[in-house]
PDB file of C-alpha atoms in Angstrom:
ATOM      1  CA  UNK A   1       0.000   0.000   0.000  1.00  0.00           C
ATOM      2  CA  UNK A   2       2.965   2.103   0.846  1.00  0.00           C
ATOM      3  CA  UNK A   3       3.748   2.153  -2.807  1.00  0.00           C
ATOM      4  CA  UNK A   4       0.767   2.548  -4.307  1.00  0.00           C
ATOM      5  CA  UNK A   5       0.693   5.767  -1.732  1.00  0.00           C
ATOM      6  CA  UNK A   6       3.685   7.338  -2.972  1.00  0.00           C
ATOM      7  CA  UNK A   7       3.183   6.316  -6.951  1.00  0.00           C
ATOM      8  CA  UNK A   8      -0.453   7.569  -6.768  1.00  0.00           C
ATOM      9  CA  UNK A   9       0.247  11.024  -5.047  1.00  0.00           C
ATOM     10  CA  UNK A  10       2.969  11.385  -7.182  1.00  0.00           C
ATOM     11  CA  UNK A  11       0.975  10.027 -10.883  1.00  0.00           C
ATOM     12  CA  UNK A  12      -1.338  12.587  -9.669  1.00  0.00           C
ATOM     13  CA  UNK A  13      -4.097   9.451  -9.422  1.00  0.00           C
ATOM     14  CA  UNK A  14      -4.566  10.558  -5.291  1.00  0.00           C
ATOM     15  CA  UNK A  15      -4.853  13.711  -3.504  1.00  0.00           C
ATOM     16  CA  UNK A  16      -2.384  14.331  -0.482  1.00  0.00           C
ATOM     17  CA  UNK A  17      -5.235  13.196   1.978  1.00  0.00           C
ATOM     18  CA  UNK A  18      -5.726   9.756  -0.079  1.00  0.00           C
ATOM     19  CA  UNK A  19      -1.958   9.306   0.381  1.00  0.00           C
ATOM     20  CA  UNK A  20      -1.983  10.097   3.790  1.00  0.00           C
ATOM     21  CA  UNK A  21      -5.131   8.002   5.177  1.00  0.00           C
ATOM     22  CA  UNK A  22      -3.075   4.961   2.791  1.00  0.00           C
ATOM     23  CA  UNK A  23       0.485   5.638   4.168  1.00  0.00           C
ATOM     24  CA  UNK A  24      -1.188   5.565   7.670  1.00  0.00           C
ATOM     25  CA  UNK A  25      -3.132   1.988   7.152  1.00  0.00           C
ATOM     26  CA  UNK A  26       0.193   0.794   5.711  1.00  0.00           C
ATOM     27  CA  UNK A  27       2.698   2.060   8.263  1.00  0.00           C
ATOM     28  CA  UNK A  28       0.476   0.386  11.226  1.00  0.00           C
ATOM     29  CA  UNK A  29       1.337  -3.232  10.623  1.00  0.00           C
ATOM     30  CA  UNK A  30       4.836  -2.466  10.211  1.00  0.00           C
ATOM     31  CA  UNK A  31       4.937  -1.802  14.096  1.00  0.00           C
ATOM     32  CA  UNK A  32       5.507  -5.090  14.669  1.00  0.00           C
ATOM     33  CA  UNK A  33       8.253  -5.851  13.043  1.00  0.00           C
ATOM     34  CA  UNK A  34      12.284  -5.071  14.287  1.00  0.00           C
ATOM     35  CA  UNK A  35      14.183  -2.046  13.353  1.00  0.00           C
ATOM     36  CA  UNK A  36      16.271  -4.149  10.740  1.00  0.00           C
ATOM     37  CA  UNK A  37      13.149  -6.052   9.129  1.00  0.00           C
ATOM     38  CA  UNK A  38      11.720  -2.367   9.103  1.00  0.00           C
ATOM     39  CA  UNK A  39      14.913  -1.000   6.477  1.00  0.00           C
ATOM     40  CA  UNK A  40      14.268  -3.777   4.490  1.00  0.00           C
ATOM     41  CA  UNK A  41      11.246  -3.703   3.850  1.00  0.00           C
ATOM     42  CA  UNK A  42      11.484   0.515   3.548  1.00  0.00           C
ATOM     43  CA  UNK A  43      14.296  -0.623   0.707  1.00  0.00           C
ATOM     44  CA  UNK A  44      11.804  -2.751  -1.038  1.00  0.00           C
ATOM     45  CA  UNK A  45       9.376  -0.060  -1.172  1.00  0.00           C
ATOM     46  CA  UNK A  46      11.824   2.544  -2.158  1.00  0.00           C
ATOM     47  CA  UNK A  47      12.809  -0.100  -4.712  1.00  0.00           C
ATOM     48  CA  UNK A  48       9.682  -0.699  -5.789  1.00  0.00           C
ATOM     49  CA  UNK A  49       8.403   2.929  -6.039  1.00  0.00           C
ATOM     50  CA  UNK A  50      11.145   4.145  -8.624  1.00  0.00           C
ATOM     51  CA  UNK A  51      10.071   0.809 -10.528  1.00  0.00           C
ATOM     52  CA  UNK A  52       6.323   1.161 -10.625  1.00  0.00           C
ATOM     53  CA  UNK A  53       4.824   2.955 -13.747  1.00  0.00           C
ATOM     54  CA  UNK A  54       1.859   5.311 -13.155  1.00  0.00           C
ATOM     55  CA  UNK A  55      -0.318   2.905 -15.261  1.00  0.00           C
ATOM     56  CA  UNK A  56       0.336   0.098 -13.661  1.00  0.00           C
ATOM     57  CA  UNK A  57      -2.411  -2.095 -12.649  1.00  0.00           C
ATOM     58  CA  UNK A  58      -1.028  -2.652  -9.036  1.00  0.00           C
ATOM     59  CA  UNK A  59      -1.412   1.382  -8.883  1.00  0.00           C
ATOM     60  CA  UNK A  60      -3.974   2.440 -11.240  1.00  0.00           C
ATOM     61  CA  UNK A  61      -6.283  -0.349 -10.995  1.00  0.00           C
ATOM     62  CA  UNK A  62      -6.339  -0.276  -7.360  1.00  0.00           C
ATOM     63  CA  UNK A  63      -6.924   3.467  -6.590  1.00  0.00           C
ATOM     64  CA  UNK A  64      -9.707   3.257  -8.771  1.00  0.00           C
ATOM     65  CA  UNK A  65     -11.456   0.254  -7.797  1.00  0.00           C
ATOM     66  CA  UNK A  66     -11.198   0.999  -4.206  1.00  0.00           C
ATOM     67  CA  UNK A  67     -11.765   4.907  -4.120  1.00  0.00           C
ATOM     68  CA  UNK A  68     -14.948   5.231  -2.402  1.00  0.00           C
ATOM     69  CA  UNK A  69     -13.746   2.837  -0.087  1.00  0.00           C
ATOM     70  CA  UNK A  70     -11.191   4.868   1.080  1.00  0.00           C
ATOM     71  CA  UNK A  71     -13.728   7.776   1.435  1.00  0.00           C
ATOM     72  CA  UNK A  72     -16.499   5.954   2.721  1.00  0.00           C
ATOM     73  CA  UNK A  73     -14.325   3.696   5.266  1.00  0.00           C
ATOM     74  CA  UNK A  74     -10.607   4.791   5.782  1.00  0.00           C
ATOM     75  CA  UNK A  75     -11.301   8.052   6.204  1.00  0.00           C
ATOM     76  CA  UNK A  76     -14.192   8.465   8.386  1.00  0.00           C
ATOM     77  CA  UNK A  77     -12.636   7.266  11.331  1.00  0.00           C
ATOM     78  CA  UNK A  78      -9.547  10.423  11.235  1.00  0.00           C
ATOM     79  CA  UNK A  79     -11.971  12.819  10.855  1.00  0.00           C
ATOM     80  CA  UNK A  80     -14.140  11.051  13.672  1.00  0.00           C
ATOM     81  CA  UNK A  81     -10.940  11.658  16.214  1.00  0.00           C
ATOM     82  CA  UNK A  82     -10.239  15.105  14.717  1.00  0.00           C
ATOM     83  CA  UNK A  83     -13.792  15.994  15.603  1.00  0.00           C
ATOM     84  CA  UNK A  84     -14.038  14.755  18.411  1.00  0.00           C
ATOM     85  CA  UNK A  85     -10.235  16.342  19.710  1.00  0.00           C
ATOM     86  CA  UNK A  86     -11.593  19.703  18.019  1.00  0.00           C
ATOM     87  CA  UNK A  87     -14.712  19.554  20.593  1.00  0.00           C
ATOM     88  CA  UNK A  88     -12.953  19.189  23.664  1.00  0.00           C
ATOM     89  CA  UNK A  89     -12.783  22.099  25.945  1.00  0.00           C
ATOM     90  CA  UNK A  90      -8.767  21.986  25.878  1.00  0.00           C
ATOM     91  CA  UNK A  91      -7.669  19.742  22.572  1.00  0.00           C
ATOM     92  CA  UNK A  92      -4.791  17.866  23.337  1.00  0.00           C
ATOM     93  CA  UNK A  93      -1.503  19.412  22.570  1.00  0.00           C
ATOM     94  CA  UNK A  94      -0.552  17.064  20.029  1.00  0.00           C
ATOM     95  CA  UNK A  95      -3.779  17.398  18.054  1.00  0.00           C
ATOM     96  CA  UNK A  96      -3.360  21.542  18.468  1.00  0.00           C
ATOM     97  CA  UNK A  97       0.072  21.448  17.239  1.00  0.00           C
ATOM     98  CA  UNK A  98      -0.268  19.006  14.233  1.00  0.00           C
ATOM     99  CA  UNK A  99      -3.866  21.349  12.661  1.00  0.00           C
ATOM    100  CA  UNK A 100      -2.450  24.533  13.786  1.00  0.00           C
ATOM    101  CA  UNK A 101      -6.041  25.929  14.127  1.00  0.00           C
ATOM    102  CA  UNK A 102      -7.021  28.632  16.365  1.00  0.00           C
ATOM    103  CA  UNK A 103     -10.426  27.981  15.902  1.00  0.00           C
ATOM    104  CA  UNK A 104     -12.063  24.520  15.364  1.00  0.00           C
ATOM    105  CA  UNK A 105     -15.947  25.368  13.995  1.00  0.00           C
ATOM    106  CA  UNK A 106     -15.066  25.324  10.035  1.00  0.00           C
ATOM    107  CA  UNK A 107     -13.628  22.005  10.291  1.00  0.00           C
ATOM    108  CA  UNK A 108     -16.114  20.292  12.324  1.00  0.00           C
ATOM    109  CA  UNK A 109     -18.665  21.827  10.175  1.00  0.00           C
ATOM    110  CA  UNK A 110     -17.247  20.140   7.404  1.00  0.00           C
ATOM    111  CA  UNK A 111     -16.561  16.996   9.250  1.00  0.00           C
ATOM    112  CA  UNK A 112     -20.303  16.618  10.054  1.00  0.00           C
ATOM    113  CA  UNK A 113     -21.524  17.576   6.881  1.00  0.00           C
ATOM    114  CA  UNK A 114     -18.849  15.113   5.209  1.00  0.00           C
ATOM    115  CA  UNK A 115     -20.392  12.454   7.386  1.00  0.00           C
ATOM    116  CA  UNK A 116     -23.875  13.117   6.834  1.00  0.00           C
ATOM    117  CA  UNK A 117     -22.961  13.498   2.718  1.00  0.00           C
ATOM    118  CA  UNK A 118     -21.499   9.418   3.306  1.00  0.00           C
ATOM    119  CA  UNK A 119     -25.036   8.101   5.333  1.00  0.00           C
ATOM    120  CA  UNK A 120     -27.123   9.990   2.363  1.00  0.00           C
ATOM    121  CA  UNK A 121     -24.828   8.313  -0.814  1.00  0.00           C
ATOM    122  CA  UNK A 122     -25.737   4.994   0.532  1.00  0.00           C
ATOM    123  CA  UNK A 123     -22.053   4.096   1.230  1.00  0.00           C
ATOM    124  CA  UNK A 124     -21.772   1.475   4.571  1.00  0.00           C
ATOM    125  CA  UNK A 125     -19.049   2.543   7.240  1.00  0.00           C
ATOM    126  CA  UNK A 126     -16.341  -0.093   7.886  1.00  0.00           C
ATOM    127  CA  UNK A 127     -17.842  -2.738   9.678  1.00  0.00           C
ATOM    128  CA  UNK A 128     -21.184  -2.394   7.927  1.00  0.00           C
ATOM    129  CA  UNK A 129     -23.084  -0.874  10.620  1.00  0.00           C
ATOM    130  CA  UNK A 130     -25.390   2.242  10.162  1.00  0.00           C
ATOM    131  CA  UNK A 131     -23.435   5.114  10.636  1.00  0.00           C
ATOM    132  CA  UNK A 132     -25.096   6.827  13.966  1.00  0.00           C
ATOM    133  CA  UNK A 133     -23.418   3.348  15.381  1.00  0.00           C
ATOM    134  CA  UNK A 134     -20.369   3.532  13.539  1.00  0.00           C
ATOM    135  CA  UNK A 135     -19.698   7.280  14.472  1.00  0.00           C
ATOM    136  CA  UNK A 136     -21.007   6.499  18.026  1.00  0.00           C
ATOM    137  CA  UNK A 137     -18.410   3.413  18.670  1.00  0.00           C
ATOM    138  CA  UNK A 138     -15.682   5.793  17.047  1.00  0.00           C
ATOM    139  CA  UNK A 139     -16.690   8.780  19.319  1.00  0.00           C
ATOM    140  CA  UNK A 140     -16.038   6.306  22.238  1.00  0.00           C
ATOM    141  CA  UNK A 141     -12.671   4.964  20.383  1.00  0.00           C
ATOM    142  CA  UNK A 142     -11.170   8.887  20.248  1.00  0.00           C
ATOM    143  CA  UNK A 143     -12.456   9.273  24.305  1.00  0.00           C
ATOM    144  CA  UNK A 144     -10.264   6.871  24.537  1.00  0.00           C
ATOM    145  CA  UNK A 145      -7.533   7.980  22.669  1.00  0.00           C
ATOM    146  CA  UNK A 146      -7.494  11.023  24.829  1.00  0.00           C
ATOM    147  CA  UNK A 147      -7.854   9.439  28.436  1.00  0.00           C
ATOM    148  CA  UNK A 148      -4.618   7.247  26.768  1.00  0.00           C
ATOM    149  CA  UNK A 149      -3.157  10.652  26.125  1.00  0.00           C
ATOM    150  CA  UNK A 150      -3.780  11.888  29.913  1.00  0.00           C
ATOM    151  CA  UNK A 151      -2.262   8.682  31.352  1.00  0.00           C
ATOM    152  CA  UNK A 152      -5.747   7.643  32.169  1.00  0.00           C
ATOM    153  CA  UNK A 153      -6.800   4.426  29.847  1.00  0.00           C
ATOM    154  CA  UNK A 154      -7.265   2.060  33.052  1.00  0.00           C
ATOM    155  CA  UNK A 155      -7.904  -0.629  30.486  1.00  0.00           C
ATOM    156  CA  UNK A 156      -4.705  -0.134  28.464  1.00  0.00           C
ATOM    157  CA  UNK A 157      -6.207   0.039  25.200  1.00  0.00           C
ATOM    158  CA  UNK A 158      -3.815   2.425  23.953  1.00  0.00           C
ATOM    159  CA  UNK A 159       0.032   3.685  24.905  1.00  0.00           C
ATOM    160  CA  UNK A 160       0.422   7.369  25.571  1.00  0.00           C
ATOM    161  CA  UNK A 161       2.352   6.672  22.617  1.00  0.00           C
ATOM    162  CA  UNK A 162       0.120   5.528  20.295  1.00  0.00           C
ATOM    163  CA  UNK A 163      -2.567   7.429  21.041  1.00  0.00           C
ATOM    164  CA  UNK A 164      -0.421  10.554  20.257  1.00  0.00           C
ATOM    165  CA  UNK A 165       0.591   8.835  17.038  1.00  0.00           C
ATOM    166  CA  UNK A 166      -3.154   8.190  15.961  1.00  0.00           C
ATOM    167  CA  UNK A 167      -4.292  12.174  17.141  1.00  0.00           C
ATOM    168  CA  UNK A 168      -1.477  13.473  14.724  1.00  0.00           C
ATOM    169  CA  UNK A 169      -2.690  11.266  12.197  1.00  0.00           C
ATOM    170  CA  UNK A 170      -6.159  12.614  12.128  1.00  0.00           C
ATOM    171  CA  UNK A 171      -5.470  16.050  12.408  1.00  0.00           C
ATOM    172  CA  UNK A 172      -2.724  15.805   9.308  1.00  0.00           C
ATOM    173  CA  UNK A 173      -5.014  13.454   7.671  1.00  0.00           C
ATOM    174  CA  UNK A 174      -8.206  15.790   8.185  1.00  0.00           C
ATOM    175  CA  UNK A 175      -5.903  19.093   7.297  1.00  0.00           C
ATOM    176  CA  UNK A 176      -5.079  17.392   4.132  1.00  0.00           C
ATOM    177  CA  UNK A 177      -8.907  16.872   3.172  1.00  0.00           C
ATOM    178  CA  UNK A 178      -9.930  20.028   4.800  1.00  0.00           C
ATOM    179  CA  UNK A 179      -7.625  21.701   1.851  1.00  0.00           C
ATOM    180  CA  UNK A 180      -9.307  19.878  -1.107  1.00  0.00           C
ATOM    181  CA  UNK A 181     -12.581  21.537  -1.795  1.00  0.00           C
ATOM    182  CA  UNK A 182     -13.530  18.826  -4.377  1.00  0.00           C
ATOM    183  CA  UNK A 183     -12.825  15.633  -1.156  1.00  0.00           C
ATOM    184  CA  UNK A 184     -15.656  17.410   0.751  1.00  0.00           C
ATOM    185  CA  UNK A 185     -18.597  16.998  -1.546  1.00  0.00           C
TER     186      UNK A 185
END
């Protein structure tokens, strides 16, 4: 996915957003592996990004066959976390230093619009549930996120960590998409 991320920003077949919400799904799993396994595998990807046409199926083919999936299922849940971050009384100083906002209403604005736009298309949130579940099980996923920030998860769900790492992600991702006027429709 990594690849297709960089080829398909750079063929100009994905917006930065697209890029971002793939780079993020692909970088996850590679958590697990160790440093050294990590520079190989960021070799074959290099390797394989300076040998990939813009036409090519593996790049092409996928972006366009799984488009609305991204939309309608990768991205929802960043700019579920962003909104919910953007709400709180005092947002988190990672999220506040990754959008750089002063002032949170235009994005959330477009956040829940976005996400009303997705339940009226027809399109089925990851997991296949109606959305007002989906969106409430994600609101519950970013509380937690933030009591993980605080040092508070009692359940250890998340690493102060990690949960910093998926905040920055949703405020870069949802920056990104907040700057294409034609990704909000």
């Amino acid at each position: 996915m990594e690849i297709i991320a960089q080829r398909g920003l750079g063929c100009g077949l994905l917006v930065p957003w697209q890029a971002a919400v793939l780079r993020a799904q692909s970088l996850e799993p590679l958590k697990r592996f160790d440093p050294e396994m990590r520079g190989r595998i960021a070799a074959e990807v290099g390797s394989g990004v300076e040998s990939t046409p813009c036409d090519a199926p593996m790049v092409a083919g996928w972006i366009e066959s799984t488009r609305d999936g991204v939309e309608a299922e990768m991205l929802p849940p960043y700019l579920i976390v962003y909104r919910e971050m953007a709400s709180a009384e005092n947002p988190p100083a990672v999220f506040a230093a990754t959008a750089l906002r002063l002032d949170y209403t235009v994005a959330i604005d477009a956040i829940n619009a976005k996400l009303e736009a997705l339940e009226a298309s027809g399109a089925t949130p990851e997991g296949g549930k109606p959305w007002s579940d989906y969106i409430a099980r994600t609101s519950e996923a970013a509380a937690t996120i933030a009591r993980a920030l605080r040092g508070e998860d009692e359940d250890g769900k998340y690493s102060p960590d990690e949960a910093a790492a998926l905040v920055a992600q949703s405020a870069l991702i949802t920056e990104l998409w907040l700057q294409e006027p034609a990704s909000r429709q």
